[in-house]
Tab-separated table of C-alpha atoms in Angstrom:
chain	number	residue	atom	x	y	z
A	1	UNK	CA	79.551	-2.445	229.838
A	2	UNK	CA	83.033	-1.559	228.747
A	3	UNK	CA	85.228	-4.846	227.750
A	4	UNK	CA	88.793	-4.870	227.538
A	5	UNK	CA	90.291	-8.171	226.883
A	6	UNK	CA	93.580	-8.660	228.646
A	7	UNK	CA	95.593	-10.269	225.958
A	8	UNK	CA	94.727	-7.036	225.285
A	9	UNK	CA	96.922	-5.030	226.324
A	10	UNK	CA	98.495	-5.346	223.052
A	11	UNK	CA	96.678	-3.367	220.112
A	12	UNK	CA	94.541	-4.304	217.468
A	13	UNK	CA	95.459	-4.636	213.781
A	14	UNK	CA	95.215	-1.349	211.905
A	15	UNK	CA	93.489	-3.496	209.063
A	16	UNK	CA	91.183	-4.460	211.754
A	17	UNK	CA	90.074	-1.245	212.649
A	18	UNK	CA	90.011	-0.014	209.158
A	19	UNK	CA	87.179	-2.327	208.416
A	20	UNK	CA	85.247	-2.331	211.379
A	21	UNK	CA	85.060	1.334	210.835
A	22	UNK	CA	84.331	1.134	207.392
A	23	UNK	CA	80.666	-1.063	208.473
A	24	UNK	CA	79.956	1.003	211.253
A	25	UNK	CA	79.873	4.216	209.160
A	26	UNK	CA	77.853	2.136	206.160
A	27	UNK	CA	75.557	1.290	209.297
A	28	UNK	CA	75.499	4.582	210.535
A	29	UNK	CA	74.120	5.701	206.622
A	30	UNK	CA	71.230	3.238	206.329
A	31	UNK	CA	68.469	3.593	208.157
A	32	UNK	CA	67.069	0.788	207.430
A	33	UNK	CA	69.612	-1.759	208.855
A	34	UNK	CA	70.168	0.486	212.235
A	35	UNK	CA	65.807	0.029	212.185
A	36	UNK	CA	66.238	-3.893	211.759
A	37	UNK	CA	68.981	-3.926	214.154
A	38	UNK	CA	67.300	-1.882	217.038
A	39	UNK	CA	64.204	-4.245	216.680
A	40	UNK	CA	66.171	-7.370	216.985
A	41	UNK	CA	67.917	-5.878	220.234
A	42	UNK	CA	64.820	-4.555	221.961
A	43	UNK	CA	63.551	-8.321	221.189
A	44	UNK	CA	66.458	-9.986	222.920
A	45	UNK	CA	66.864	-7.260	225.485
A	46	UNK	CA	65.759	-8.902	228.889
A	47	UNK	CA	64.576	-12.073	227.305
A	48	UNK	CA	65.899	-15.224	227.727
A	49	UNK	CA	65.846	-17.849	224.993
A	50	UNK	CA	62.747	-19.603	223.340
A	51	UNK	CA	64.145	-23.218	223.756
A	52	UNK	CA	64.343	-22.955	228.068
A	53	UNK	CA	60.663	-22.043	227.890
A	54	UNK	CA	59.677	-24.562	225.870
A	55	UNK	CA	61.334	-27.298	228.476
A	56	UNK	CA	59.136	-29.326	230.391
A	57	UNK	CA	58.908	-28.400	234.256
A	58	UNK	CA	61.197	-31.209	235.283
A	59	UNK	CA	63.723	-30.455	232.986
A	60	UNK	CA	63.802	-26.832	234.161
A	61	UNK	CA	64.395	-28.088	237.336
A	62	UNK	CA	67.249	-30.258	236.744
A	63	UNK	CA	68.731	-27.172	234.694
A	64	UNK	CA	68.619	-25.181	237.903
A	65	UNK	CA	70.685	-27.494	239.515
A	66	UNK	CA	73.007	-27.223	237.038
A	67	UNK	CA	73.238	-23.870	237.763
A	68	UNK	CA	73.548	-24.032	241.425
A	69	UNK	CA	76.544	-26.486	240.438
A	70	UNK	CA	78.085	-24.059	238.677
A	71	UNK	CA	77.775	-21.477	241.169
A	72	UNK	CA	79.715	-23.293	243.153
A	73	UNK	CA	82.288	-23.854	240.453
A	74	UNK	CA	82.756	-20.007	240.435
A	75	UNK	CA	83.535	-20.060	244.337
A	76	UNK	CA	85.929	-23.022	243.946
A	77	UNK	CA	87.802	-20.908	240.744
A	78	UNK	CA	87.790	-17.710	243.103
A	79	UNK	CA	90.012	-19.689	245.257
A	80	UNK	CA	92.557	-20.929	242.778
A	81	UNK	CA	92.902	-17.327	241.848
A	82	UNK	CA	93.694	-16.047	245.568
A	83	UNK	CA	96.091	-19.109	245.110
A	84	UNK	CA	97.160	-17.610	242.213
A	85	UNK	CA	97.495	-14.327	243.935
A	86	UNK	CA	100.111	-16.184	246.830
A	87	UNK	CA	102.032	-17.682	243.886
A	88	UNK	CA	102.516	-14.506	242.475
A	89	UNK	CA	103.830	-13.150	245.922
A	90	UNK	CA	105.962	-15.724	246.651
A	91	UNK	CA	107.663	-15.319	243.218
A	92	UNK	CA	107.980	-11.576	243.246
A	93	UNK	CA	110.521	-11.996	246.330
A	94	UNK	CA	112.785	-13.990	243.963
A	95	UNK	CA	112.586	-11.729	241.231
A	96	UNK	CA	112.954	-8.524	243.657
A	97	UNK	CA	116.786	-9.158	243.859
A	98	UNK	CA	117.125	-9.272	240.059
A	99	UNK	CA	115.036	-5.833	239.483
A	100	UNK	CA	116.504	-4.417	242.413
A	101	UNK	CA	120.328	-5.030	240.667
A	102	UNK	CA	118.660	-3.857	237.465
A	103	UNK	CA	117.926	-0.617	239.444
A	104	UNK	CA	121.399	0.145	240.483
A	105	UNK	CA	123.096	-0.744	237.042
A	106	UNK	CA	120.258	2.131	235.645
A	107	UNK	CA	121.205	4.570	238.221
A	108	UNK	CA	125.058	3.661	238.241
A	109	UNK	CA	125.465	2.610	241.926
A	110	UNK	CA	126.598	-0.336	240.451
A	111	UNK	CA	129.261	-1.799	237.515
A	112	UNK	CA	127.885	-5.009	235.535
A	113	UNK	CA	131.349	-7.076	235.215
A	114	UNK	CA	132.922	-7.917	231.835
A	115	UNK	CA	131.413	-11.517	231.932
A	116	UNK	CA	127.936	-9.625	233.376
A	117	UNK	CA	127.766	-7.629	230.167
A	118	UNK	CA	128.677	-10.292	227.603
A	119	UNK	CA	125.688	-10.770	225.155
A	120	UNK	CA	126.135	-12.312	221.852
A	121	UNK	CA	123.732	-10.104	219.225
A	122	UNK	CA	121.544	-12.786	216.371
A	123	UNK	CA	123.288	-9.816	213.470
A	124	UNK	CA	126.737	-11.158	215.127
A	125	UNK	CA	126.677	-14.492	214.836
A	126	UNK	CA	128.100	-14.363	210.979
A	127	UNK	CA	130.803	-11.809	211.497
A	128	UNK	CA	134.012	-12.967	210.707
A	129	UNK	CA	136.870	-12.182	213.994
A	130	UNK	CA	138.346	-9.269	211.652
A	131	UNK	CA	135.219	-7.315	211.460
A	132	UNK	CA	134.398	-7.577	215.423
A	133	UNK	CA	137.364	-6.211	215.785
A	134	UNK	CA	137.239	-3.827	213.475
A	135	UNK	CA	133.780	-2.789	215.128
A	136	UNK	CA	134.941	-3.254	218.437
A	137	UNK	CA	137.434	-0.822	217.652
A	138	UNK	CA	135.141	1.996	216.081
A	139	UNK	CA	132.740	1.722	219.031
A	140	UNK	CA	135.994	2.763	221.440
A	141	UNK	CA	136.170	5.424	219.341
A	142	UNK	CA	133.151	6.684	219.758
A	143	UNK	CA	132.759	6.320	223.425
A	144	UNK	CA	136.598	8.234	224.066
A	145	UNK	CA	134.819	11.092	221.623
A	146	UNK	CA	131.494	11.058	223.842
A	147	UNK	CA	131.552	11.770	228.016
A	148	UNK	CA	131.204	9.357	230.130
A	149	UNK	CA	127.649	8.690	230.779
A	150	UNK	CA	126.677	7.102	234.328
A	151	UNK	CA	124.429	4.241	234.522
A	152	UNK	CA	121.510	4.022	231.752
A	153	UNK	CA	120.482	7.378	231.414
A	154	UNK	CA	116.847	8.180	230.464
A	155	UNK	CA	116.035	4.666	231.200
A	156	UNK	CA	112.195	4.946	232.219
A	157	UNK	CA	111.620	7.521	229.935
A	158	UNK	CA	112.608	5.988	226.859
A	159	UNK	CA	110.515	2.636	227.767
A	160	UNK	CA	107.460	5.206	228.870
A	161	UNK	CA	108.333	6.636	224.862
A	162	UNK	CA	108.585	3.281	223.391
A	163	UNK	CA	104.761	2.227	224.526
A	164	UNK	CA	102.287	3.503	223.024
A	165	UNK	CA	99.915	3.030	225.819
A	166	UNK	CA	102.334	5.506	228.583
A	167	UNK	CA	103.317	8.012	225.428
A	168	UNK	CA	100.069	8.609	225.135
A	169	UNK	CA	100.069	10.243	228.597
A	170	UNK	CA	103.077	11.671	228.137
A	171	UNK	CA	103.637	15.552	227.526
A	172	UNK	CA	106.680	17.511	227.055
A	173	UNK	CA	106.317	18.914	230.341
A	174	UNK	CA	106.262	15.690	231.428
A	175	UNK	CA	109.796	14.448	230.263
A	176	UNK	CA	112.050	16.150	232.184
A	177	UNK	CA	110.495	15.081	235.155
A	178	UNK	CA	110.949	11.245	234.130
A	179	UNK	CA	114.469	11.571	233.659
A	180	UNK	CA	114.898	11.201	237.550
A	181	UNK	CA	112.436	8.376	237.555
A	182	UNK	CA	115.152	5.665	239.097
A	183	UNK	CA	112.702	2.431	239.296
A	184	UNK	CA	109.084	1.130	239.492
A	185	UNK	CA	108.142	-1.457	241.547
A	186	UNK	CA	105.149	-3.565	242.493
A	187	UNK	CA	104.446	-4.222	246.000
A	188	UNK	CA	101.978	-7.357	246.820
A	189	UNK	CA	99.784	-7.076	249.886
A	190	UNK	CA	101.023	-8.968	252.828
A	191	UNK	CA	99.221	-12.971	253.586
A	192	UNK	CA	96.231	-12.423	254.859
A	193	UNK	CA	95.118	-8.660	254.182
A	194	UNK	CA	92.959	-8.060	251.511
A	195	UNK	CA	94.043	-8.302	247.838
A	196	UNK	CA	96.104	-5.289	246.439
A	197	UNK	CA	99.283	-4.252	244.573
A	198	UNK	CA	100.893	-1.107	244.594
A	199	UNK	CA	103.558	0.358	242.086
A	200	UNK	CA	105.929	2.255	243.492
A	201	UNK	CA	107.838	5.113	241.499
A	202	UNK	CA	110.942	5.751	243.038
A	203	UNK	CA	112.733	9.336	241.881
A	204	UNK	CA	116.103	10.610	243.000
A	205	UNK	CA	116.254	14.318	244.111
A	206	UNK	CA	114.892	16.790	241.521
A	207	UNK	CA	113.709	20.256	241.455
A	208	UNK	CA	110.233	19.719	241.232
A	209	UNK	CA	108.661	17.580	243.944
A	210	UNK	CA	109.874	16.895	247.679
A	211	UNK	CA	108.795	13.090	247.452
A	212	UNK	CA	111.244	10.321	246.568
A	213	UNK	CA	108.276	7.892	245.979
A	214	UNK	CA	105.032	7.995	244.083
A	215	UNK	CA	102.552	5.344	244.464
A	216	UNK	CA	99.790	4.239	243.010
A	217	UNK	CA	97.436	0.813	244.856
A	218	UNK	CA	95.022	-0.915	242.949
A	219	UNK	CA	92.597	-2.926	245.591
A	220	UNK	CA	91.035	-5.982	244.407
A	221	UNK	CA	88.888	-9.317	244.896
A	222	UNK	CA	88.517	-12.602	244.242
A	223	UNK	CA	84.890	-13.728	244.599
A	224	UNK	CA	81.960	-14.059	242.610
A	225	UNK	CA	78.998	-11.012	242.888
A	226	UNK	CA	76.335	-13.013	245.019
A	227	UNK	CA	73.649	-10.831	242.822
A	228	UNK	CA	75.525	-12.136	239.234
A	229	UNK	CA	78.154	-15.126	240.303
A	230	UNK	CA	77.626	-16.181	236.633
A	231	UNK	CA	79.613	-13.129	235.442
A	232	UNK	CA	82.997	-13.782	237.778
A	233	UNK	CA	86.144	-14.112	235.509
A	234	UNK	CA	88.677	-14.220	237.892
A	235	UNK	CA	90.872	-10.997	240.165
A	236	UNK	CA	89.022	-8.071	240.050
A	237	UNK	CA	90.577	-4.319	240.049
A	238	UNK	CA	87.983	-2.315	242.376
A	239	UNK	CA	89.157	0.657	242.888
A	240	UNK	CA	92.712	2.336	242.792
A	241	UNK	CA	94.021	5.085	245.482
A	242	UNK	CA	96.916	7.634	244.208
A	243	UNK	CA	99.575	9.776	246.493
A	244	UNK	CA	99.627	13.453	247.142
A	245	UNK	CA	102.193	15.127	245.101
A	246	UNK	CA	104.372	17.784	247.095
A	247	UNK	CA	105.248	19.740	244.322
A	248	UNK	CA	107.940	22.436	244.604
A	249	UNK	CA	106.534	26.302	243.975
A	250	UNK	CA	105.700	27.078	240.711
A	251	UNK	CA	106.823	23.309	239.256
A	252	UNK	CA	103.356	21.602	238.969
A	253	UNK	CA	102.957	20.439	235.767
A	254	UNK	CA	99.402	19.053	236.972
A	255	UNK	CA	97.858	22.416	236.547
A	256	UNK	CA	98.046	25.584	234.699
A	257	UNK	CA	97.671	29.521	234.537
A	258	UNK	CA	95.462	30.800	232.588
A	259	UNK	CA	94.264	34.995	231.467
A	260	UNK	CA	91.140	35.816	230.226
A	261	UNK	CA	89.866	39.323	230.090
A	262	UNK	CA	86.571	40.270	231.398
A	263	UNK	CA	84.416	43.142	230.222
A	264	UNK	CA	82.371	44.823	232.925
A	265	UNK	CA	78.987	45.212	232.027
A	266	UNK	CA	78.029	48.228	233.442
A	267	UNK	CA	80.949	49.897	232.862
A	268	UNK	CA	82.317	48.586	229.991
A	269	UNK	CA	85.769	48.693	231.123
A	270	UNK	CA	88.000	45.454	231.123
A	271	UNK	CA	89.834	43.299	233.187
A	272	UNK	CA	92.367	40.847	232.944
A	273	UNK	CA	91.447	37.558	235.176
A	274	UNK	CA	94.067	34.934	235.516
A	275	UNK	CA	92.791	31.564	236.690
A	276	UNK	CA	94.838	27.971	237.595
A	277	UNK	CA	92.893	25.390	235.554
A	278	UNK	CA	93.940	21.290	235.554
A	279	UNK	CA	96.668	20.538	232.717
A	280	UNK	CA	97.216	17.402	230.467
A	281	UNK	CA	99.801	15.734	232.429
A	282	UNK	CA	101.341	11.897	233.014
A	283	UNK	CA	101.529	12.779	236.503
A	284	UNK	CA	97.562	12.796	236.976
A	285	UNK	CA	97.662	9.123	236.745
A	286	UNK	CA	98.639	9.578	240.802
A	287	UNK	CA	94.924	11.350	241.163
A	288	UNK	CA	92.515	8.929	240.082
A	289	UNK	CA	88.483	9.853	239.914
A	290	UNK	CA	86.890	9.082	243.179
A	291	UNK	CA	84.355	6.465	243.572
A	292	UNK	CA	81.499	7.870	245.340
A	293	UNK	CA	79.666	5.485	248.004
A	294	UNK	CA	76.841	4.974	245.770
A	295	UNK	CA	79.360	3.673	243.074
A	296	UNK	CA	77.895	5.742	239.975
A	297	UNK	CA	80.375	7.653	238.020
A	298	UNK	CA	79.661	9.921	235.223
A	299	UNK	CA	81.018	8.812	231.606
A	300	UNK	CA	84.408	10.361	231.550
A	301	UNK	CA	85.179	9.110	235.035
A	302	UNK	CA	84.348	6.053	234.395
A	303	UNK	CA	86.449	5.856	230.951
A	304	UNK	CA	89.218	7.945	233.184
A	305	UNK	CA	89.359	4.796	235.612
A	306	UNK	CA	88.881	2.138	232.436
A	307	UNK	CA	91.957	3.614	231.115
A	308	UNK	CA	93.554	3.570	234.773
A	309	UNK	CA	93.354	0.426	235.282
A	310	UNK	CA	94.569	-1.120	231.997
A	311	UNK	CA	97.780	0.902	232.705
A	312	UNK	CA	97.933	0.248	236.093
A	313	UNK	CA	97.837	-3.887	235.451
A	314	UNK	CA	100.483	-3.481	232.350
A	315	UNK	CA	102.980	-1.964	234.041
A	316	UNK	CA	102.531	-4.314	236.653
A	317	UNK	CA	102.142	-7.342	234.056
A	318	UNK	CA	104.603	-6.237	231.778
A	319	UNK	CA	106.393	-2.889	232.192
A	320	UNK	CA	108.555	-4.266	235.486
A	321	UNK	CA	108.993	-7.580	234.421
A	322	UNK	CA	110.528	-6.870	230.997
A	323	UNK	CA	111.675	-2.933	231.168
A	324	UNK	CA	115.131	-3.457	229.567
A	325	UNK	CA	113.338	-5.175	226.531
A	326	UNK	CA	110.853	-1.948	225.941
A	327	UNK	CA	113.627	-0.071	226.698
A	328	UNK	CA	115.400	-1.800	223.658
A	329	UNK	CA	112.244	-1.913	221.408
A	330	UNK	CA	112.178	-5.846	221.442
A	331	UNK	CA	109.171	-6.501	223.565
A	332	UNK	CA	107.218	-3.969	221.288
A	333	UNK	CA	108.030	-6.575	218.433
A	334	UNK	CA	106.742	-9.378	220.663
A	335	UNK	CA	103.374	-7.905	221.212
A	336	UNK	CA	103.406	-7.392	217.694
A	337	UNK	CA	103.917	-10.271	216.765
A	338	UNK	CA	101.506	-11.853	219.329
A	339	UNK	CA	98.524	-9.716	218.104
A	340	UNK	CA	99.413	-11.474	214.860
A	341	UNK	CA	99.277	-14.813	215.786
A	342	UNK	CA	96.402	-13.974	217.731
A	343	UNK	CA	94.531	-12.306	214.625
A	344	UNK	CA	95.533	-15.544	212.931
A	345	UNK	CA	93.802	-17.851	215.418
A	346	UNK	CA	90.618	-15.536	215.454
A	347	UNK	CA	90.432	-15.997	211.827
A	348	UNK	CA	90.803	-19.514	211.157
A	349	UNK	CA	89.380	-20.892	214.562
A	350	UNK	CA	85.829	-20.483	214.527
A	351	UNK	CA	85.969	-21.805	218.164
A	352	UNK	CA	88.550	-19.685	219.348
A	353	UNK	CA	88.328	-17.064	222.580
A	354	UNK	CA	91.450	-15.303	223.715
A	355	UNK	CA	89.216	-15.479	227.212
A	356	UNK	CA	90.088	-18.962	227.761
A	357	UNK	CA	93.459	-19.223	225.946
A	358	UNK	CA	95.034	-19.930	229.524
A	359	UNK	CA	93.728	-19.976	233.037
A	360	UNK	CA	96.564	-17.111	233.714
A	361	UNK	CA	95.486	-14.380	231.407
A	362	UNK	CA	93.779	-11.560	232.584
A	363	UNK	CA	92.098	-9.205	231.427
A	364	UNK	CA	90.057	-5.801	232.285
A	365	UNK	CA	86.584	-4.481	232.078
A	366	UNK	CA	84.365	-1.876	233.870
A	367	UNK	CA	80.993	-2.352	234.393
A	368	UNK	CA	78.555	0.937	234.965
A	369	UNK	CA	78.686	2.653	238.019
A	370	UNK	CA	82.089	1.476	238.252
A	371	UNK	CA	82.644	-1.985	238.962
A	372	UNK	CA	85.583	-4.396	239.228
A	373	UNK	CA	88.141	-4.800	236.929
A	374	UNK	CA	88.331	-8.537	235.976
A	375	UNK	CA	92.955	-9.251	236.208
C-alpha cells in the first residue's frame, strides 16, 4: 500500500532523505540484516499478536465488543466528514465572489482602486517618507519606460513554476499554452448527489484548443469498507474522470511524431516509418488511467493515479485558495516552514502523528488495485 500523508503535500527535509537513503543502501549491502529482517516480516505477516491469544475466552469476547463499538465509531466519523463536506460547500459560495474578482483583476476586465491596491510591505515599515518617495518615484520610471501590461500577465503559469509539485509536469511545450490559462476553480457537487469536486480550468481563446474549459472531477466517499471499516480515515478520492481535449491541427502537445527507418528483410532496402507516439505533457493530467471494473491496475497506473490525486486535492486545498501567495513565492516559504516545525515535532514528540494533528487534515493513499484516496 502506497501512503501519502496529507500534511504532506509539503516535502520532506533534504536531510531527511539524505539519511534514510544512506540506511537503505547500507541495508541493501548486508545480507545479513535484509535475512534478519525478511524473517521477522514473514513472522508478523498475517499474524496477529501473542498477548490476544493468550486472553482468556471471556476476555476475547468483551474485546470483540469493543470492536463492534468501534465500528460504529467509524460510521458516526463518516458522517461528520459528509458534514464536513456541506461546510465546505456552503463556504466555497462565499469565497466564489472573492476568487471570481481575483479572476478579472488577472485577466484585466477589472481595475483594483487606489485604496484596493494599498498594501504596506514588512521591508517598508522602517523607511523614512524621503526614501518612499524617492522609490515611489524610480518605480514611475520604470513603468513609463516599460508598456503597459494588462491585468497580471502569466499569472497561472508562474504559480504552476513556483511549485514544485505542477513544474514537475510542466514542459516547455507546455508554457505557452498556460499563458491563456485565465482561472481554476473548484466546483462542489450539488446537496444530495454523491460526493465529488471538479476543477475547472478556464482559458481565453488561443490557437491551440477549441475549448474554453478543461475539467478534471475527482469522485469520492465517505464510509467505512464493510470488508476493513477499521482502516476508514475519513473522504476518500475513488476515482477521477478528465475532459476530451479538442485540439487545433497540428497543436497537440499530448503526442508526438516520430521516424524510424526500417530495413526490409528480404530485400534489404530501407524505409523511413513515421509514427505519433504519447509525449511528456502537463496537459495529460486531463486523461487519467482508467480503472477497469475489476479495479486492478498495473504499477505505473496505479503510481500515475497516486500522483493524480495528490495534485488534484492540492490545487483544490491550496492552489485556489492562496494563488496570489504562490504566485508571489510566500506560500512556498510557509510550507517550508511548516515541514520544519513539523520535522521538529516528529523529533522531539515521541507521541506525535501528523495523522491526528487535526480532525481537518487530509491526506492521500492508494491501496492495490486502486482504491480510495483517504482527503
Amino acid at each position: 500500500m502506497l501512503v501519502l500523508n496529507s500534511n504532506l503535500l509539503t516535502y520532506s527535509g533534504k536531510h531527511t532523505k539524505c539519511l534514510a537513503r544512506q540506511l537503505t543502501v547500507q541495508m541493501m549491502q548486508n545480507p545479513q540484516i535484509l535475512a534478519a529482517l525478511q524473517e521477522r516480516l514473514d513472522g508478523l505477516n498475517g499474524s496477529p499478536s501473542g498477548y490476544m491469544e493468550s486472553l482468556p475466552k471471556v476476555v476475547k469476547r468483551r474485546v470483540n465488543a469493543l470492536k463492534n463499538l468501534q465500528v460504529k465509531c467509524a460510521h458516526i466519523e463518516a458522517k461528520f466528514y459528509e458534514e464536513v463536506h456541506e461546510l465546505e460547500r456552503k463556504y466555497a459560495a462565499l469565497y466564489q465572489p472573492l476568487f471570481d474578482k481575483r479572476s478579472d483583476i488577472v485577466k484585466a476586465a477589472y481595475e483594483p482602486t487606489d485604496e484596493e491596491c494599498e498594501w504596506k510591505a514588512d521591508e517598508e515599515e522602517e523607511l523614512t517618507d524621503e526614501m518612499k518617495e524617492k522609490a515611489k518615484l524610480e518605480e514611475e520610471k520604470k513603468d513609463e519606460e516599460k508598456e503597459d501590461p494588462k491585468g497580471i500577465p502569466e499569472f497561472w503559469l508562474t504559480v504552476f513554476k513556483n511549485v514544485d509539485l505542477l513544474s514537475d509536469m510542466l514542459q516547455e511545450h507546455d508554457e505557452p499554452i498556460l499563458k491563456h490559462l485565465q482561472d481554476i476553480k473548484v466546483k462542489f457537487s450539488d446537496p444530495g448527489q454523491p460526493m465529488s469536486f471538479t476543477l475547472e480550468f478556464h482559458f481565453e481563446a488561443n490557437d491551440f484548443f477549441t475549448n474554453t474549459m478543461l475539467t478534471k472531477t475527482y469522485k469520492m466517499r465517505s464510509e467505512p469498507d464493510e470488508n476493513d471499516p477499521f482502516s476508514f480515515d475519513g473522504p476518500e478520492i475513488m476515482c477521477c474522470t478528465g475532459c476530451t481535449i479538442d485540439w487545433t491541427k497540428g497543436k497537440n502537445v499530448t503526442l508526438k511524431t516520430i521516424k524510424k527507418k526500417q530495413k526490409h528483410k528480404g530485400r534489404g532496402t530501407v524505409r523511413t516509418v513515421t509514427k505519433t507516439v504519447p509525449n511528456d505533457s502537463f496537459f495529460n493530467f486531463f486523461t487519467p488511467p482508467e480503472v477497469p471494473e475489476n479495479g486492478e491496475l498495473d504499477e505505473d497506473s496505479e503510481a500515475v493515479l497516486a500522483a493524480d490525486f495528490e495534485i488534484g486535492h492540492f490545487i483544490r486545498e491550496r492552489i485556489v485558495p492562496r494563488a496570489v501567495l504562490y504566485f508571489t513565492g510566500e506560500a512556498i516559504e510557509d510550507d517550508d516552514d511548516d515541514e520544519g516545525e513539523e520535522e521538529a515535532d516528529e523529533e522531539n514528540d515521541p507521541d506525535y502523528d501528523p495523522k491526528v494533528s487535526s480532525p481537518l487534515h487530509t491526506h492521500t493513499h492508494t491501496h492495490t488495485h486502486t482504491q480510495p484516496v483517504p482527503l
